[in-house]
Amino acid sequence: MTRFHPESPEIAQDSLSRLRFIADFRKQMHTSLSKGNRAAYEADIAASVDEAASVEERRAAVRAALERHPYFRGWSSMLLASQDLMWRVVGQSVAHDTERMKLRFKALAPQAIGSVTLDGDLSGPDYVVRADVHRMPGGYMGAGGDDDMQAGALYDLGGAIYQLGIGNKAGGLLNDSRGRTVVAHLRARFPNLAPLRILDMGCGVGHNTVPLAAAFPDARVTGIDVGAPLLRYAHLRAEGLGHAVHFIQDNAEHTKFHDASFDLVVSQIMLHETSRAASARIIAESRRLLRPGGVAIHLEVPLRAEDGDDFDHVMWLWEQHYNAEPNISGVMDDDLAGMARSAGFSDVMLGYQAIPSAGSEQSAFTPRKTSKSFGFWLVLSGIA
Ligand SMILES: C[S@@+](CC[C@H](N)C(=O)[O-])C[C@H]1O[C@@H](n2cnc3c(N)ncnc32)[C@H](O)[C@@H]1O
């Protein structure tokens, strides 16, 4: 038996072997086997695409041709099958350990250093409830009772395997590379900022809220999300890791906090799971919540249309079309820096921050990415 952290579900040895296989398999799919898609495009598709057509028409033609191509169809089917297999194996571990986790959660209150506050009246936004994001069975909101933590436990284990499977080892089983990248960006860009009130919007199970609490031990760290089962589990997880985080069920588009409540507001890979309109509202809300001189960082998937060609654009949209991630196109194509300026931010910066190595709070920033590696996250930052 093993655990990813002190409060994670127990994973039996045979499940761990399966999960390792799935992570390795997915890494092959995303590296060597994915090269076959580019080869298929260059050999069988590129020459037939009308260079004079508009960019949208060209991309639509590439996508339609790829969807008819046997290599892409086989590759996509295998990737989808591995995603569903991952949820099945992870689901078995969660099911075996659910009652123990519920008891652990109930026992937390008297000695907890953080908290969880739920709002039973909050309904999930359309983009969260319309489909099971990442094909995770049951989605983020869950349908269980007052002690339901299933979505949190599934997301915790599945999210770590998913990240390992795109070759991004830096987060490891704690899946915390985003929070550590936010800290590296802050240390490099705002070395004098010592935030005492930090908000993480769309915190999920707190994978990347905990590193903020670790980096700023004097701060009161709050994480909000719409999913109650995620937040219950996030509380259990953060307590197990020994970090004080206050989790609140709230909608990042229009939170319940007063103006200027925070010194630092972040979101991490949330915008690409919302919509174009919601992204603009969330960026504006982060501005409202900051005191003058406070800083916002919105971290996203490292995919900008200007850093790839038509083929890349179509491949980067794979997750949107087949894995229920609704707004990858918004992150790739929208004028995110313009949205931040319209919301009232100054000194806006958009670019790629490298994932720092374990134990480090330093990494390189580059406005344009020259490599296709996933060793970066996209960051949008600005001052209120
Ligand atoms: C991909 S997860 C990222 C979790 C976490 N930020 C991380 O980096 O590990 C996106 C999260 O955003 C949440 N979310 C989506 N829209 C939201 C909204 N409008 N308000 C609050 N949370 C939202 C989802 O429930 C989900 O937990």
Coordinates of C-alpha atoms and ligand atoms in Angstrom, one line a residue:
M1 CA 0.0 0.0 0.0
T2 CA 1.2 3.5 -0.7
R3 CA -0.2 7.1 -0.4
F4 CA 0.6 10.2 -2.5
H5 CA 0.6 12.2 0.7
P6 CA -0.5 11.6 4.4
E7 CA -4.3 11.9 3.6
S8 CA -4.6 10.5 0.1
P9 CA -6.5 7.3 -0.5
E10 CA -4.4 4.2 -0.1
I11 CA -3.2 2.7 -3.3
A12 CA -2.6 -1.0 -3.5
Q13 CA 0.6 -2.3 -5.1
D14 CA -1.3 -3.6 -8.2
S15 CA -3.1 -0.3 -8.7
L16 CA 0.2 1.5 -8.4
S17 CA 1.7 -0.7 -11.1
R18 CA -1.3 0.1 -13.3
L19 CA -1.0 3.8 -12.7
R20 CA 2.7 3.8 -13.5
F21 CA 2.0 1.9 -16.7
I22 CA -0.7 4.5 -17.6
A23 CA 1.6 7.4 -16.9
D24 CA 4.4 5.9 -19.0
F25 CA 2.0 5.0 -21.7
R26 CA 0.6 8.5 -21.9
K27 CA 4.1 9.9 -21.9
Q28 CA 4.9 7.8 -25.0
M29 CA 1.7 9.0 -26.6
H30 CA 2.6 12.6 -26.0
T31 CA 6.2 12.3 -27.1
S32 CA 7.5 9.7 -29.6
L33 CA 4.0 8.4 -30.8
S34 CA 2.7 12.0 -31.2
K35 CA 5.4 12.6 -33.7
G36 CA 3.5 10.3 -36.0
N37 CA 0.7 12.8 -36.2
R38 CA 3.1 15.5 -37.5
A39 CA 4.5 13.0 -40.0
A40 CA 1.0 12.1 -41.2
Y41 CA 0.2 15.8 -41.5
E42 CA 3.3 16.6 -43.5
A43 CA 3.1 13.5 -45.7
D44 CA -0.7 13.4 -46.4
I45 CA -2.3 16.7 -45.5
A46 CA -0.2 19.8 -45.6
A47 CA 0.1 20.0 -49.4
S48 CA -3.7 19.9 -49.9
V49 CA -4.4 22.8 -47.5
D50 CA -5.1 26.1 -49.4
E51 CA -2.4 28.5 -48.3
A52 CA -4.6 31.4 -49.5
A53 CA -7.5 30.5 -47.2
S54 CA -8.1 32.3 -43.9
V55 CA -6.4 31.0 -40.8
E56 CA -9.7 29.6 -39.5
E57 CA -10.5 27.9 -42.8
R58 CA -7.0 26.4 -42.9
R59 CA -7.2 25.1 -39.3
A60 CA -10.7 23.6 -40.0
A61 CA -9.3 21.9 -43.1
V62 CA -6.4 20.4 -41.1
R63 CA -8.6 19.2 -38.4
A64 CA -11.1 17.6 -40.8
A65 CA -8.2 15.9 -42.6
L66 CA -6.6 14.7 -39.4
E67 CA -9.9 13.3 -38.2
R68 CA -10.1 11.1 -41.3
H69 CA -6.5 10.0 -41.0
P70 CA -5.9 6.5 -39.6
Y71 CA -2.9 7.5 -37.6
F72 CA -4.6 10.3 -35.8
R73 CA -7.7 8.2 -35.2
G74 CA -5.7 5.4 -33.7
W75 CA -3.6 7.7 -31.6
S76 CA -6.6 9.6 -30.3
S77 CA -8.5 6.4 -29.5
M78 CA -5.6 5.1 -27.5
L79 CA -5.2 8.4 -25.6
L80 CA -8.9 8.4 -24.7
A81 CA -8.8 4.8 -23.7
S82 CA -5.9 5.5 -21.4
Q83 CA -7.7 8.5 -19.9
D84 CA -10.7 6.4 -19.1
L85 CA -8.5 3.5 -17.8
M86 CA -6.8 6.0 -15.5
W87 CA -10.1 7.1 -13.9
R88 CA -11.2 3.4 -13.5
V89 CA -8.0 2.5 -11.7
V90 CA -8.0 5.6 -9.6
G91 CA -11.7 5.1 -8.9
Q92 CA -11.0 1.7 -7.4
S93 CA -8.5 3.1 -4.9
V94 CA -10.9 5.9 -3.9
A95 CA -13.8 3.5 -3.5
H96 CA -11.8 1.2 -1.2
D97 CA -10.8 4.1 1.1
T98 CA -13.8 6.4 1.1
E99 CA -15.2 5.5 4.5
R100 CA -11.8 6.0 6.2
M101 CA -11.4 9.4 4.5
K102 CA -14.8 10.5 5.7
L103 CA -14.0 9.6 9.3
R104 CA -10.7 11.5 9.0
F105 CA -12.5 14.5 7.7
K106 CA -15.0 14.4 10.6
A107 CA -12.3 14.2 13.1
L108 CA -10.4 17.3 11.8
A109 CA -12.4 20.2 13.2
P110 CA -11.1 20.5 16.8
Q111 CA -7.4 20.7 15.9
A112 CA -7.5 22.0 12.3
I113 CA -5.2 24.9 11.4
G114 CA -7.2 25.8 8.3
S115 CA -10.9 25.6 7.6
V116 CA -13.5 24.8 5.0
T117 CA -16.7 26.8 4.5
L118 CA -19.3 25.6 2.1
D119 CA -22.3 27.2 0.4
G120 CA -25.0 24.7 -0.3
D121 CA -26.9 27.3 -2.4
L122 CA -24.1 27.9 -4.9
S123 CA -24.8 26.4 -8.3
G124 CA -22.0 25.5 -10.7
P125 CA -21.5 27.6 -13.8
D126 CA -22.6 26.1 -17.0
Y127 CA -19.1 25.3 -18.2
V128 CA -18.5 23.2 -15.1
V129 CA -21.8 21.3 -15.0
R130 CA -22.3 20.8 -18.8
A131 CA -19.7 18.1 -19.1
D132 CA -17.4 16.0 -16.9
V133 CA -14.2 18.0 -17.4
H134 CA -11.3 15.7 -18.2
R135 CA -14.0 12.9 -18.5
M136 CA -13.6 12.6 -14.8
P137 CA -16.7 10.5 -13.8
G138 CA -19.2 12.7 -11.9
G139 CA -17.5 16.0 -12.6
Y140 CA -16.3 18.6 -10.1
M141 CA -19.5 19.3 -8.3
G142 CA -20.4 15.7 -7.2
A143 CA -23.8 14.5 -6.2
G144 CA -23.1 13.0 -2.9
G145 CA -24.2 14.1 0.6
D146 CA -22.7 16.4 3.2
D147 CA -19.5 14.3 3.5
D148 CA -18.9 13.7 -0.2
M149 CA -15.2 13.9 -1.2
Q150 CA -15.2 11.6 -4.2
A151 CA -14.5 14.3 -6.8
G152 CA -11.6 15.6 -4.7
A153 CA -10.0 12.2 -4.2
L154 CA -10.4 11.2 -7.9
Y155 CA -9.0 14.6 -9.0
D156 CA -6.0 14.3 -6.6
L157 CA -4.8 10.9 -7.8
G158 CA -5.9 11.3 -11.5
G159 CA -4.4 14.8 -11.7
A160 CA -1.0 13.6 -10.6
I161 CA -1.0 10.7 -13.0
Y162 CA -2.2 13.0 -15.8
Q163 CA 0.7 15.5 -15.2
L164 CA 3.3 12.7 -15.0
G165 CA 1.8 11.5 -18.3
I166 CA 2.6 14.6 -20.2
G167 CA 6.2 14.3 -19.1
N168 CA 6.0 17.1 -16.5
K169 CA 7.8 15.4 -13.6
A170 CA 8.4 18.6 -11.8
G171 CA 5.1 18.5 -9.9
G172 CA 5.6 14.8 -8.9
L173 CA 2.8 13.1 -7.0
L174 CA 1.9 16.3 -5.1
N175 CA 1.2 17.9 -8.6
D176 CA 2.4 21.2 -7.3
S177 CA 4.5 22.6 -10.2
R178 CA 2.0 25.4 -10.8
G179 CA 2.1 26.9 -7.4
R180 CA 5.9 26.7 -7.4
T181 CA 6.0 28.4 -10.8
V182 CA 3.8 31.2 -9.5
V183 CA 6.2 31.6 -6.6
A184 CA 9.2 31.7 -9.0
H185 CA 7.4 34.4 -11.1
L186 CA 6.7 36.4 -8.0
R187 CA 10.3 36.1 -6.7
A188 CA 11.7 37.2 -10.0
R189 CA 9.2 40.0 -10.9
F190 CA 8.0 41.3 -7.5
P191 CA 10.9 40.4 -5.1
N192 CA 9.7 43.0 -2.5
L193 CA 6.1 41.7 -2.4
A194 CA 5.4 40.1 1.0
P195 CA 1.7 39.3 0.6
L196 CA -0.3 38.8 3.9
R197 CA -3.6 38.0 2.2
I198 CA -3.5 35.6 -0.7
L199 CA -6.4 34.2 -2.8
D200 CA -6.2 31.2 -5.1
M201 CA -9.2 31.2 -7.4
G202 CA -10.3 27.8 -8.7
C203 CA -8.1 26.0 -6.2
G204 CA -9.4 22.5 -6.8
V205 CA -8.0 20.2 -4.1
G206 CA -5.3 22.8 -3.2
H207 CA -2.5 21.1 -5.1
N208 CA -1.1 24.6 -5.9
T209 CA -2.5 26.5 -2.9
V210 CA -0.3 24.6 -0.5
P211 CA 2.9 25.8 -2.1
L212 CA 1.7 29.4 -1.7
A213 CA 1.1 28.8 2.0
A214 CA 4.6 27.2 2.2
A215 CA 6.3 30.1 0.5
F216 CA 4.5 32.8 2.5
P217 CA 4.1 31.3 6.0
D218 CA 2.9 34.7 7.4
A219 CA 0.1 35.1 5.0
R220 CA -3.6 34.1 5.4
V221 CA -4.1 31.8 2.4
T222 CA -7.7 31.3 1.0
G223 CA -8.7 29.0 -1.8
I224 CA -12.0 29.2 -3.5
D225 CA -13.7 26.7 -5.8
V226 CA -17.3 25.9 -6.9
G227 CA -17.0 22.2 -6.1
A228 CA -17.8 21.2 -2.5
P229 CA -16.4 17.7 -2.7
L230 CA -13.1 19.2 -4.0
L231 CA -13.0 21.6 -1.1
R232 CA -13.7 19.0 1.6
Y233 CA -10.9 16.9 0.3
A234 CA -8.6 19.9 -0.1
H235 CA -9.1 20.7 3.6
L236 CA -8.2 17.1 4.6
R237 CA -5.2 17.1 2.3
A238 CA -3.8 20.5 3.4
E239 CA -4.2 19.6 7.1
G240 CA -2.4 16.3 6.4
L241 CA 0.5 18.2 4.8
G242 CA 0.6 20.6 7.7
H243 CA -0.4 23.9 6.0
A244 CA -3.1 26.3 7.1
V245 CA -5.4 27.1 4.1
H246 CA -8.9 28.4 4.3
F247 CA -11.1 26.9 1.7
I248 CA -14.4 28.6 0.7
Q249 CA -17.0 27.6 -1.8
D250 CA -17.4 30.5 -4.1
N251 CA -17.6 31.5 -7.8
A252 CA -14.5 33.3 -9.1
E253 CA -16.5 35.3 -11.6
H254 CA -18.3 37.2 -8.7
T255 CA -17.0 36.3 -5.3
K256 CA -18.4 37.4 -1.9
F257 CA -15.3 39.2 -0.8
H258 CA -15.1 43.0 -0.4
D259 CA -13.1 45.2 -2.7
A260 CA -9.3 45.3 -2.0
S261 CA -9.4 42.2 0.3
F262 CA -6.1 40.7 -1.0
D263 CA -2.5 41.5 -1.7
L264 CA -2.1 38.7 -4.1
V265 CA -4.7 36.9 -6.3
V266 CA -3.9 33.9 -8.4
S267 CA -5.7 31.4 -10.6
Q268 CA -4.0 28.3 -11.9
I269 CA -5.2 26.4 -15.0
M270 CA -8.7 27.6 -14.3
L271 CA -9.4 30.0 -17.2
H272 CA -9.1 27.2 -19.9
E273 CA -11.9 25.4 -18.1
T274 CA -14.3 28.3 -18.2
S275 CA -15.3 30.4 -21.2
R276 CA -14.1 33.5 -23.0
A277 CA -16.6 35.7 -21.3
A278 CA -16.0 34.1 -17.9
S279 CA -12.2 34.5 -18.2
A280 CA -12.7 38.3 -18.7
R281 CA -15.0 38.4 -15.7
I282 CA -12.6 36.4 -13.6
I283 CA -9.6 38.7 -14.5
A284 CA -11.8 41.7 -13.7
E285 CA -12.8 40.2 -10.4
S286 CA -9.1 39.6 -9.5
R287 CA -8.6 43.3 -10.1
R288 CA -11.5 44.3 -7.8
L289 CA -10.2 42.1 -5.0
L290 CA -6.7 43.6 -5.0
R291 CA -5.6 46.5 -2.9
P292 CA -3.8 49.2 -4.9
G293 CA -0.3 47.9 -5.7
G294 CA -1.4 44.3 -5.2
V295 CA -0.5 41.7 -7.8
A296 CA -2.5 39.2 -9.9
I297 CA -1.1 36.1 -11.6
H298 CA -3.2 34.0 -13.8
L299 CA -1.3 30.8 -14.8
E300 CA -2.4 28.8 -17.7
V301 CA -1.5 25.9 -20.1
P302 CA 1.6 26.9 -22.1
L303 CA -0.1 27.1 -25.5
R304 CA -0.3 30.3 -27.4
A305 CA -1.4 30.3 -31.0
E306 CA 1.5 32.6 -32.0
D307 CA 4.0 30.0 -30.9
G308 CA 2.9 27.2 -33.2
D309 CA 1.6 26.5 -36.8
D310 CA -1.8 25.4 -38.0
F311 CA -1.0 21.8 -37.2
D312 CA 0.1 22.7 -33.6
H313 CA -3.1 24.7 -33.2
V314 CA -5.3 21.8 -34.1
M315 CA -3.3 19.4 -31.9
W316 CA -3.4 21.8 -28.9
L317 CA -7.2 21.8 -29.2
W318 CA -7.3 18.0 -28.8
E319 CA -8.1 18.4 -25.1
Q320 CA -11.0 20.8 -25.9
H321 CA -12.6 18.6 -28.5
Y322 CA -12.1 15.2 -26.9
N323 CA -11.3 15.7 -23.2
A324 CA -14.0 18.2 -22.2
E325 CA -11.7 21.2 -21.4
P326 CA -14.0 24.0 -22.7
N327 CA -11.8 27.0 -23.2
I328 CA -8.3 26.0 -24.4
S329 CA -9.1 28.0 -27.6
G330 CA -9.7 31.1 -25.4
V331 CA -6.3 30.8 -23.7
M332 CA -4.6 30.1 -27.1
D333 CA -6.2 32.9 -29.1
D334 CA -7.6 35.6 -26.8
D335 CA -5.8 38.8 -26.1
L336 CA -5.2 37.9 -22.4
A337 CA -2.9 40.9 -21.8
G338 CA -5.5 43.2 -23.3
M339 CA -8.2 41.7 -21.0
A340 CA -6.0 42.5 -18.0
R341 CA -5.4 46.1 -19.2
S342 CA -9.1 46.5 -19.7
A343 CA -9.7 45.3 -16.2
G344 CA -7.4 48.1 -14.9
F345 CA -4.1 46.3 -14.4
S346 CA -0.9 48.1 -15.2
D347 CA 2.6 46.6 -16.0
V348 CA 0.9 43.6 -17.6
M349 CA 3.2 40.8 -18.7
L350 CA 2.3 37.6 -20.6
G351 CA 4.9 34.9 -21.2
Y352 CA 6.3 31.6 -20.1
Q353 CA 7.7 30.9 -16.7
A354 CA 9.9 27.7 -16.5
I355 CA 8.9 25.2 -13.8
P356 CA 11.6 25.6 -11.0
S357 CA 13.5 22.5 -10.0
A358 CA 12.6 20.8 -6.7
G359 CA 13.5 22.9 -3.7
S360 CA 14.2 26.1 -5.8
E361 CA 12.1 29.3 -6.0
Q362 CA 14.0 30.5 -9.1
S363 CA 13.4 29.9 -12.8
A364 CA 13.6 31.6 -16.2
F365 CA 10.9 33.7 -17.8
T366 CA 10.6 34.2 -21.6
P367 CA 7.9 36.1 -23.5
R368 CA 8.1 33.7 -26.5
K369 CA 8.6 30.0 -26.2
T370 CA 11.1 28.4 -28.6
S371 CA 10.7 24.8 -27.5
K372 CA 7.6 22.7 -27.5
S373 CA 8.4 21.3 -24.1
F374 CA 5.9 21.3 -21.2
G375 CA 8.6 22.5 -18.8
F376 CA 6.9 25.9 -18.7
W377 CA 3.5 27.4 -17.7
L378 CA 2.0 30.5 -19.3
V379 CA 1.7 33.4 -16.9
L380 CA -0.3 36.6 -17.1
S381 CA 0.6 39.1 -14.4
G382 CA -0.2 42.7 -13.6
I383 CA -0.3 45.3 -10.8
A384 CA -3.6 46.7 -9.5
Ligands
LIG1 C1 -8.0 22.2 -13.6 S1 -8.6 22.6 -12.1 C2 -7.2 23.5 -11.4 C3 -7.1 23.3 -9.9 C4 -5.9 24.1 -9.3 N1 -6.0 25.5 -9.5 C5 -4.6 23.5 -9.7 O1 -3.8 24.2 -10.4 O2 -4.3 22.4 -9.3 C6 -9.8 24.0 -12.4 C7 -10.6 24.2 -11.1 O3 -11.3 25.5 -11.4 C8 -12.6 25.3 -10.8 N2 -13.5 26.3 -11.3 C9 -13.9 26.5 -12.6 N3 -14.7 27.6 -12.8 C10 -14.7 28.2 -11.6 C11 -15.3 29.4 -11.1 N4 -16.1 30.1 -11.9 N5 -15.2 29.7 -9.8 C12 -14.4 28.9 -9.0 N6 -13.8 27.8 -9.4 C13 -14.0 27.4 -10.6 C14 -13.0 23.9 -11.0 O4 -14.0 23.4 -10.2 C15 -11.6 23.2 -10.8 O5 -11.5 22.8 -9.5

